Amino acid sequence: MNLIVNVHKGVRKLGFEWATRQAWKCGMKANLVTRVVGVAKGQVVCVIEGVRAELSTEINNPHHNDEKQGRYVFIGGELWEPNNLLAPAFPSFMFMHVRNLGNKHKYMTDDELLFNLA
């Protein structure tokens, strides 16, 4: 399962990685997520594959505060950012645009993600 998150507001403050990993208000579906995709202005800017969901605490989230209590942070995995362009296994859908994405996060299967890329 993929979690597609809108990181436009958090990128300046936290950077691509932590804006993507950071404290999302998810339900039990968070435990099914294996890939988190950060999207800014509709464009894929960060991909983290092989993640696991944990409730946000001071130990696993350096940006944790009281308003992030009860939210999930995605730990581990392989990080892909724009600077990794020449690395092997760089995701083919990086920099593509995602259709049908609102301001909130969205769960998608791999097939749904590929279908919504433009």
GROMACS .gro file of N, CA and C in nm:
model
  354
    1MET      N    1   0.085  -0.117   0.000
    1MET     CA    2   0.000   0.000   0.000
    1MET      C    3   0.089   0.123   0.000
    2ASN      N    4   0.049   0.224  -0.074
    2ASN     CA    5   0.121   0.351  -0.082
    2ASN      C    6   0.042   0.459  -0.009
    3LEU      N    7   0.111   0.546   0.060
    3LEU     CA    8   0.050   0.664   0.120
    3LEU      C    9   0.102   0.784   0.044
    4ILE      N   10   0.012   0.859  -0.019
    4ILE     CA   11   0.049   0.977  -0.095
    4ILE      C   12   0.018   1.097  -0.008
    5VAL      N   13   0.119   1.179   0.023
    5VAL     CA   14   0.102   1.292   0.113
    5VAL      C   15   0.139   1.423   0.045
    6ASN      N   16   0.066   1.527   0.078
    6ASN     CA   17   0.092   1.660   0.024
    6ASN      C   18   0.190   1.730   0.118
    7VAL      N   19   0.312   1.755   0.073
    7VAL     CA   20   0.418   1.810   0.159
    7VAL      C   21   0.450   1.955   0.130
    8HIS      N   22   0.372   2.019   0.047
    8HIS     CA   23   0.402   2.155   0.002
    8HIS      C   24   0.432   2.251   0.117
    9LYS      N   25   0.351   2.248   0.223
    9LYS     CA   26   0.368   2.343   0.334
    9LYS      C   27   0.488   2.310   0.422
   10GLY      N   28   0.522   2.182   0.438
   10GLY     CA   29   0.627   2.143   0.531
   10GLY      C   30   0.767   2.140   0.474
   11VAL      N   31   0.783   2.149   0.343
   11VAL     CA   32   0.915   2.132   0.282
   11VAL      C   33   1.013   2.240   0.325
   12ARG      N   34   0.970   2.364   0.331
   12ARG     CA   35   1.064   2.472   0.369
   12ARG      C   36   1.114   2.457   0.511
   13LYS      N   37   1.025   2.412   0.600
   13LYS     CA   38   1.061   2.401   0.741
   13LYS      C   39   1.136   2.272   0.772
   14LEU      N   40   1.096   2.159   0.710
   14LEU     CA   41   1.147   2.029   0.748
   14LEU      C   42   1.233   1.960   0.644
   15GLY      N   43   1.230   2.005   0.519
   15GLY     CA   44   1.299   1.936   0.410
   15GLY      C   45   1.211   1.826   0.353
   16PHE      N   46   1.251   1.771   0.239
   16PHE     CA   47   1.169   1.670   0.171
   16PHE      C   48   1.146   1.547   0.257
   17GLU      N   49   1.252   1.495   0.318
   17GLU     CA   50   1.240   1.370   0.392
   17GLU      C   51   1.143   1.381   0.509
   18TRP      N   52   1.163   1.476   0.599
   18TRP     CA   53   1.079   1.482   0.718
   18TRP      C   54   0.941   1.539   0.690
   19ALA      N   55   0.927   1.614   0.584
   19ALA     CA   56   0.792   1.657   0.546
   19ALA      C   57   0.711   1.538   0.497
   20THR      N   58   0.778   1.439   0.440
   20THR     CA   59   0.711   1.318   0.391
   20THR      C   60   0.686   1.218   0.504
   21ARG      N   61   0.783   1.195   0.590
   21ARG     CA   62   0.772   1.098   0.699
   21ARG      C   63   0.679   1.145   0.811
   22GLN      N   64   0.668   1.271   0.829
   22GLN     CA   65   0.619   1.339   0.947
   22GLN      C   66   0.475   1.313   0.987
   23ALA      N   67   0.450   1.265   1.102
   23ALA     CA   68   0.328   1.267   1.181
   23ALA      C   69   0.197   1.286   1.106
   24TRP      N   70   0.152   1.182   1.041
   24TRP     CA   71   0.025   1.187   0.967
   24TRP      C   72  -0.085   1.126   1.050
   25LYS      N   73  -0.202   1.186   1.042
   25LYS     CA   74  -0.320   1.140   1.116
   25LYS      C   75  -0.384   1.026   1.037
   26CYS      N   76  -0.337   0.907   1.062
   26CYS     CA   77  -0.383   0.788   0.990
   26CYS      C   78  -0.456   0.696   1.087
   27GLY      N   79  -0.532   0.606   1.033
   27GLY     CA   80  -0.596   0.504   1.114
   27GLY      C   81  -0.515   0.377   1.112
   28MET      N   82  -0.582   0.266   1.129
   28MET     CA   83  -0.515   0.135   1.129
   28MET      C   84  -0.454   0.102   0.994
   29LYS      N   85  -0.500   0.168   0.887
   29LYS     CA   86  -0.444   0.143   0.754
   29LYS      C   87  -0.296   0.179   0.746
   30ALA      N   88  -0.250   0.262   0.837
   30ALA     CA   89  -0.109   0.303   0.837
   30ALA      C   90  -0.016   0.183   0.847
   31ASN      N   91  -0.060   0.077   0.912
   31ASN     CA   92   0.024  -0.042   0.928
   31ASN      C   93   0.040  -0.121   0.799
   32LEU      N   94  -0.043  -0.092   0.697
   32LEU     CA   95  -0.032  -0.159   0.568
   32LEU      C   96   0.061  -0.085   0.472
   33VAL      N   97   0.101   0.037   0.507
   33VAL     CA   98   0.181   0.122   0.418
   33VAL      C   99   0.324   0.071   0.411
   34THR      N  100   0.375   0.055   0.288
   34THR     CA  101   0.515   0.017   0.268
   34THR      C  102   0.592   0.125   0.192
   35ARG      N  103   0.521   0.218   0.129
   35ARG     CA  104   0.585   0.327   0.055
   35ARG      C  105   0.510   0.456   0.084
   36VAL      N  106   0.587   0.562   0.115
   36VAL     CA  107   0.529   0.695   0.134
   36VAL      C  108   0.582   0.783   0.021
   37VAL      N  109   0.490   0.852  -0.047
   37VAL     CA  110   0.526   0.936  -0.161
   37VAL      C  111   0.490   1.080  -0.124
   38GLY      N  112   0.590   1.168  -0.122
   38GLY     CA  113   0.568   1.309  -0.094
   38GLY      C  114   0.544   1.386  -0.223
   39VAL      N  115   0.436   1.464  -0.224
   39VAL     CA  116   0.395   1.539  -0.343
   39VAL      C  117   0.388   1.687  -0.308
   40ALA      N  118   0.452   1.771  -0.387
   40ALA     CA  119   0.445   1.917  -0.370
   40ALA      C  120   0.390   1.977  -0.498
   41LYS      N  121   0.283   2.052  -0.487
   41LYS     CA  122   0.216   2.113  -0.603
   41LYS      C  123   0.185   2.010  -0.710
   42GLY      N  124   0.143   1.889  -0.666
   42GLY     CA  125   0.103   1.784  -0.759
   42GLY      C  126   0.216   1.700  -0.815
   43GLN      N  127   0.341   1.734  -0.787
   43GLN     CA  128   0.456   1.664  -0.843
   43GLN      C  129   0.526   1.580  -0.736
   44VAL      N  130   0.563   1.458  -0.770
   44VAL     CA  131   0.634   1.369  -0.677
   44VAL      C  132   0.774   1.425  -0.652
   45VAL      N  133   0.806   1.450  -0.524
   45VAL     CA  134   0.935   1.508  -0.489
   45VAL      C  135   1.015   1.420  -0.393
   46CYS      N  136   0.950   1.320  -0.332
   46CYS     CA  137   1.020   1.234  -0.237
   46CYS      C  138   0.949   1.099  -0.232
   47VAL      N  139   1.027   0.993  -0.231
   47VAL     CA  140   0.973   0.857  -0.221
   47VAL      C  141   1.053   0.784  -0.114
   48ILE      N  142   0.983   0.721  -0.020
   48ILE     CA  143   1.049   0.641   0.082
   48ILE      C  144   0.987   0.502   0.076
   49GLU      N  145   1.067   0.403   0.039
   49GLU     CA  146   1.018   0.266   0.021
   49GLU      C  147   1.062   0.179   0.138
   50GLY      N  148   0.975   0.087   0.179
   50GLY     CA  149   1.009  -0.007   0.286
   50GLY      C  150   0.993   0.052   0.424
   51VAL      N  151   0.894   0.137   0.446
   51VAL     CA  152   0.875   0.202   0.576
   51VAL      C  153   0.784   0.118   0.666
   52ARG      N  154   0.785   0.152   0.795
   52ARG     CA  155   0.690   0.097   0.890
   52ARG      C  156   0.633   0.212   0.971
   53ALA      N  157   0.508   0.201   1.009
   53ALA     CA  158   0.440   0.308   1.082
   53ALA      C  159   0.457   0.289   1.233
   54GLU      N  160   0.484   0.399   1.302
   54GLU     CA  161   0.489   0.401   1.448
   54GLU      C  162   0.422   0.529   1.496
   55LEU      N  163   0.364   0.524   1.615
   55LEU     CA  164   0.310   0.646   1.673
   55LEU      C  165   0.425   0.741   1.703
   56SER      N  166   0.407   0.867   1.673
   56SER     CA  167   0.512   0.967   1.688
   56SER      C  168   0.545   0.990   1.836
   57THR      N  169   0.676   0.986   1.867
   57THR     CA  170   0.727   1.017   2.002
   57THR      C  171   0.855   1.099   1.985
   58GLU      N  172   0.909   1.146   2.096
   58GLU     CA  173   1.035   1.220   2.091
   58GLU      C  174   1.150   1.131   2.046
   59ILE      N  175   1.138   1.001   2.068
   59ILE     CA  176   1.245   0.907   2.034
   59ILE      C  177   1.255   0.883   1.884
   60ASN      N  178   1.140   0.863   1.816
   60ASN     CA  179   1.144   0.827   1.674
   60ASN      C  180   1.117   0.944   1.580
   61ASN      N  181   1.087   1.061   1.635
   61ASN     CA  182   1.055   1.178   1.551
   61ASN      C  183   1.124   1.302   1.610
   62PRO      N  184   1.230   1.350   1.547
   62PRO     CA  185   1.301   1.467   1.601
   62PRO      C  186   1.217   1.595   1.599
   63HIS      N  187   1.106   1.597   1.526
   63HIS     CA  188   1.020   1.715   1.517
   63HIS      C  189   0.891   1.697   1.596
   64HIS      N  190   0.889   1.603   1.689
   64HIS     CA  191   0.768   1.573   1.767
   64HIS      C  192   0.736   1.689   1.862
   65ASN      N  193   0.607   1.719   1.874
   65ASN     CA  194   0.558   1.813   1.975
   65ASN      C  195   0.418   1.767   2.016
   66ASP      N  196   0.353   1.842   2.106
   66ASP     CA  197   0.224   1.799   2.159
   66ASP      C  198   0.115   1.786   2.054
   67GLU      N  199   0.117   1.869   1.950
   67GLU     CA  200   0.013   1.859   1.848
   67GLU      C  201   0.029   1.736   1.758
   68LYS      N  202   0.144   1.672   1.763
   68LYS     CA  203   0.168   1.551   1.684
   68LYS      C  204   0.138   1.424   1.763
   69GLN      N  205   0.089   1.440   1.885
   69GLN     CA  206   0.054   1.326   1.970
   69GLN      C  207  -0.058   1.245   1.904
   70GLY      N  208  -0.041   1.113   1.896
   70GLY     CA  209  -0.141   1.025   1.837
   70GLY      C  210  -0.134   1.014   1.686
   71ARG      N  211  -0.034   1.075   1.625
   71ARG     CA  212  -0.016   1.067   1.481
   71ARG      C  213   0.096   0.970   1.449
   72TYR      N  214   0.098   0.924   1.325
   72TYR     CA  215   0.198   0.825   1.283
   72TYR      C  216   0.316   0.893   1.213
   73VAL      N  217   0.434   0.837   1.238
   73VAL     CA  218   0.555   0.875   1.166
   73VAL      C  219   0.605   0.748   1.099
   74PHE      N  220   0.663   0.761   0.981
   74PHE     CA  221   0.706   0.644   0.904
   74PHE      C  222   0.857   0.631   0.914
   75ILE      N  223   0.900   0.519   0.970
   75ILE     CA  224   1.039   0.494   1.008
   75ILE      C  225   1.104   0.397   0.909
   76GLY      N  226   1.235   0.415   0.889
   76GLY     CA  227   1.313   0.322   0.808
   76GLY      C  228   1.290   0.342   0.660
   77GLY      N  229   1.330   0.246   0.584
   77GLY     CA  230   1.310   0.249   0.440
   77GLY      C  231   1.422   0.316   0.365
   78GLU      N  232   1.412   0.306   0.234
   78GLU     CA  233   1.510   0.366   0.144
   78GLU      C  234   1.455   0.497   0.091
   79LEU      N  235   1.530   0.604   0.111
   79LEU     CA  236   1.487   0.739   0.076
   79LEU      C  237   1.535   0.778  -0.062
   80TRP      N  238   1.444   0.834  -0.141
   80TRP     CA  239   1.476   0.886  -0.273
   80TRP      C  240   1.431   1.031  -0.280
   81GLU      N  241   1.526   1.120  -0.301
   81GLU     CA  242   1.500   1.264  -0.315
   81GLU      C  243   1.556   1.309  -0.450
   82PRO      N  244   1.525   1.432  -0.493
   82PRO     CA  245   1.577   1.480  -0.622
   82PRO      C  246   1.729   1.471  -0.635
   83ASN      N  247   1.802   1.482  -0.526
   83ASN     CA  248   1.949   1.476  -0.532
   83ASN      C  249   2.001   1.336  -0.566
   84ASN      N  250   1.917   1.234  -0.555
   84ASN     CA  251   1.957   1.096  -0.582
   84ASN      C  252   1.932   1.055  -0.727
   85LEU      N  253   1.918   1.150  -0.815
   85LEU     CA  254   1.878   1.126  -0.954
   85LEU      C  255   1.963   1.022  -1.025
   86LEU      N  256   2.093   1.020  -1.001
   86LEU     CA  257   2.182   0.928  -1.073
   86LEU      C  258   2.202   0.794  -1.002
   87ALA      N  259   2.139   0.775  -0.888
   87ALA     CA  260   2.154   0.650  -0.814
   87ALA      C  261   2.080   0.536  -0.883
   88PRO      N  262   2.135   0.413  -0.873
   88PRO     CA  263   2.063   0.299  -0.931
   88PRO      C  264   1.932   0.277  -0.854
   89ALA      N  265   1.834   0.223  -0.919
   89ALA     CA  266   1.701   0.194  -0.861
   89ALA      C  267   1.622   0.320  -0.828
   90PHE      N  268   1.658   0.434  -0.886
   90PHE     CA  269   1.584   0.558  -0.866
   90PHE      C  270   1.441   0.537  -0.920
   91PRO      N  271   1.337   0.572  -0.843
   91PRO     CA  272   1.199   0.546  -0.887
   91PRO      C  273   1.167   0.614  -1.021
   92SER      N  274   1.107   0.538  -1.110
   92SER     CA  275   1.077   0.590  -1.244
   92SER      C  276   0.968   0.696  -1.242
   93PHE      N  277   0.888   0.700  -1.135
   93PHE     CA  278   0.779   0.797  -1.130
   93PHE      C  279   0.815   0.926  -1.056
   94MET      N  280   0.941   0.941  -1.016
   94MET     CA  281   0.984   1.066  -0.951
   94MET      C  282   0.967   1.181  -1.049
   95PHE      N  283   0.922   1.294  -1.003
   95PHE     CA  284   0.898   1.418  -1.077
   95PHE      C  285   0.772   1.413  -1.163
   96MET      N  286   0.701   1.300  -1.164
   96MET     CA  287   0.576   1.293  -1.239
   96MET      C  288   0.466   1.360  -1.157
   97HIS      N  289   0.356   1.393  -1.219
   97HIS     CA  290   0.243   1.456  -1.151
   97HIS      C  291   0.139   1.351  -1.113
   98VAL      N  292   0.078   1.370  -0.996
   98VAL     CA  293  -0.025   1.279  -0.947
   98VAL      C  294  -0.161   1.345  -0.965
   99ARG      N  295  -0.250   1.276  -1.035
   99ARG     CA  296  -0.387   1.326  -1.053
   99ARG      C  297  -0.472   1.281  -0.935
  100ASN      N  298  -0.588   1.345  -0.920
  100ASN     CA  299  -0.689   1.307  -0.820
  100ASN      C  300  -0.635   1.312  -0.677
  101LEU      N  301  -0.554   1.413  -0.647
  101LEU     CA  302  -0.500   1.427  -0.512
  101LEU      C  303  -0.546   1.559  -0.454
  102GLY      N  304  -0.609   1.555  -0.339
  102GLY     CA  305  -0.654   1.677  -0.272
  102GLY      C  306  -0.550   1.723  -0.172
  103ASN      N  307  -0.592   1.800  -0.073
  103ASN     CA  308  -0.502   1.851   0.029
  103ASN      C  309  -0.465   1.746   0.134
  104LYS      N  310  -0.549   1.645   0.149
  104LYS     CA  311  -0.524   1.542   0.249
  104LYS      C  312  -0.443   1.428   0.190
  105HIS      N  313  -0.394   1.340   0.278
  105HIS     CA  314  -0.322   1.223   0.230
  105HIS      C  315  -0.420   1.123   0.171
  106LYS      N  316  -0.367   1.032   0.091
  106LYS     CA  317  -0.450   0.936   0.021
  106LYS      C  318  -0.378   0.802   0.013
  107TYR      N  319  -0.452   0.694   0.034
  107TYR     CA  320  -0.396   0.560   0.021
  107TYR      C  321  -0.421   0.511  -0.122
  108MET      N  322  -0.320   0.448  -0.181
  108MET     CA  323  -0.334   0.393  -0.315
  108MET      C  324  -0.255   0.263  -0.325
  109THR      N  325  -0.308   0.170  -0.401
  109THR     CA  326  -0.231   0.049  -0.434
  109THR      C  327  -0.129   0.089  -0.540
  110ASP      N  328  -0.038  -0.001  -0.573
  110ASP     CA  329   0.060   0.027  -0.677
  110ASP      C  330  -0.007   0.054  -0.811
  111ASP      N  331  -0.111  -0.025  -0.844
  111ASP     CA  332  -0.183  -0.006  -0.969
  111ASP      C  333  -0.254   0.129  -0.974
  112GLU      N  334  -0.318   0.168  -0.863
  112GLU     CA  335  -0.386   0.298  -0.858
  112GLU      C  336  -0.286   0.413  -0.873
  113LEU      N  337  -0.169   0.398  -0.809
  113LEU     CA  338  -0.066   0.502  -0.819
  113LEU      C  339  -0.020   0.517  -0.964
  114LEU      N  340   0.010   0.408  -1.030
  114LEU     CA  341   0.056   0.415  -1.169
  114LEU      C  342  -0.053   0.470  -1.260
  115PHE      N  343  -0.178   0.437  -1.232
  115PHE     CA  344  -0.289   0.488  -1.311
  115PHE      C  345  -0.306   0.640  -1.296
  116ASN      N  346  -0.277   0.694  -1.175
  116ASN     CA  347  -0.297   0.836  -1.148
  116ASN      C  348  -0.174   0.921  -1.177
  117LEU      N  349  -0.068   0.864  -1.229
  117LEU     CA  350   0.050   0.942  -1.265
  117LEU      C  351   0.034   0.999  -1.406
  118ALA      N  352   0.082   1.121  -1.424
  118ALA     CA  353   0.075   1.184  -1.556
  118ALA      C  354   0.211   1.234  -1.596
   0.00000   0.00000   0.00000
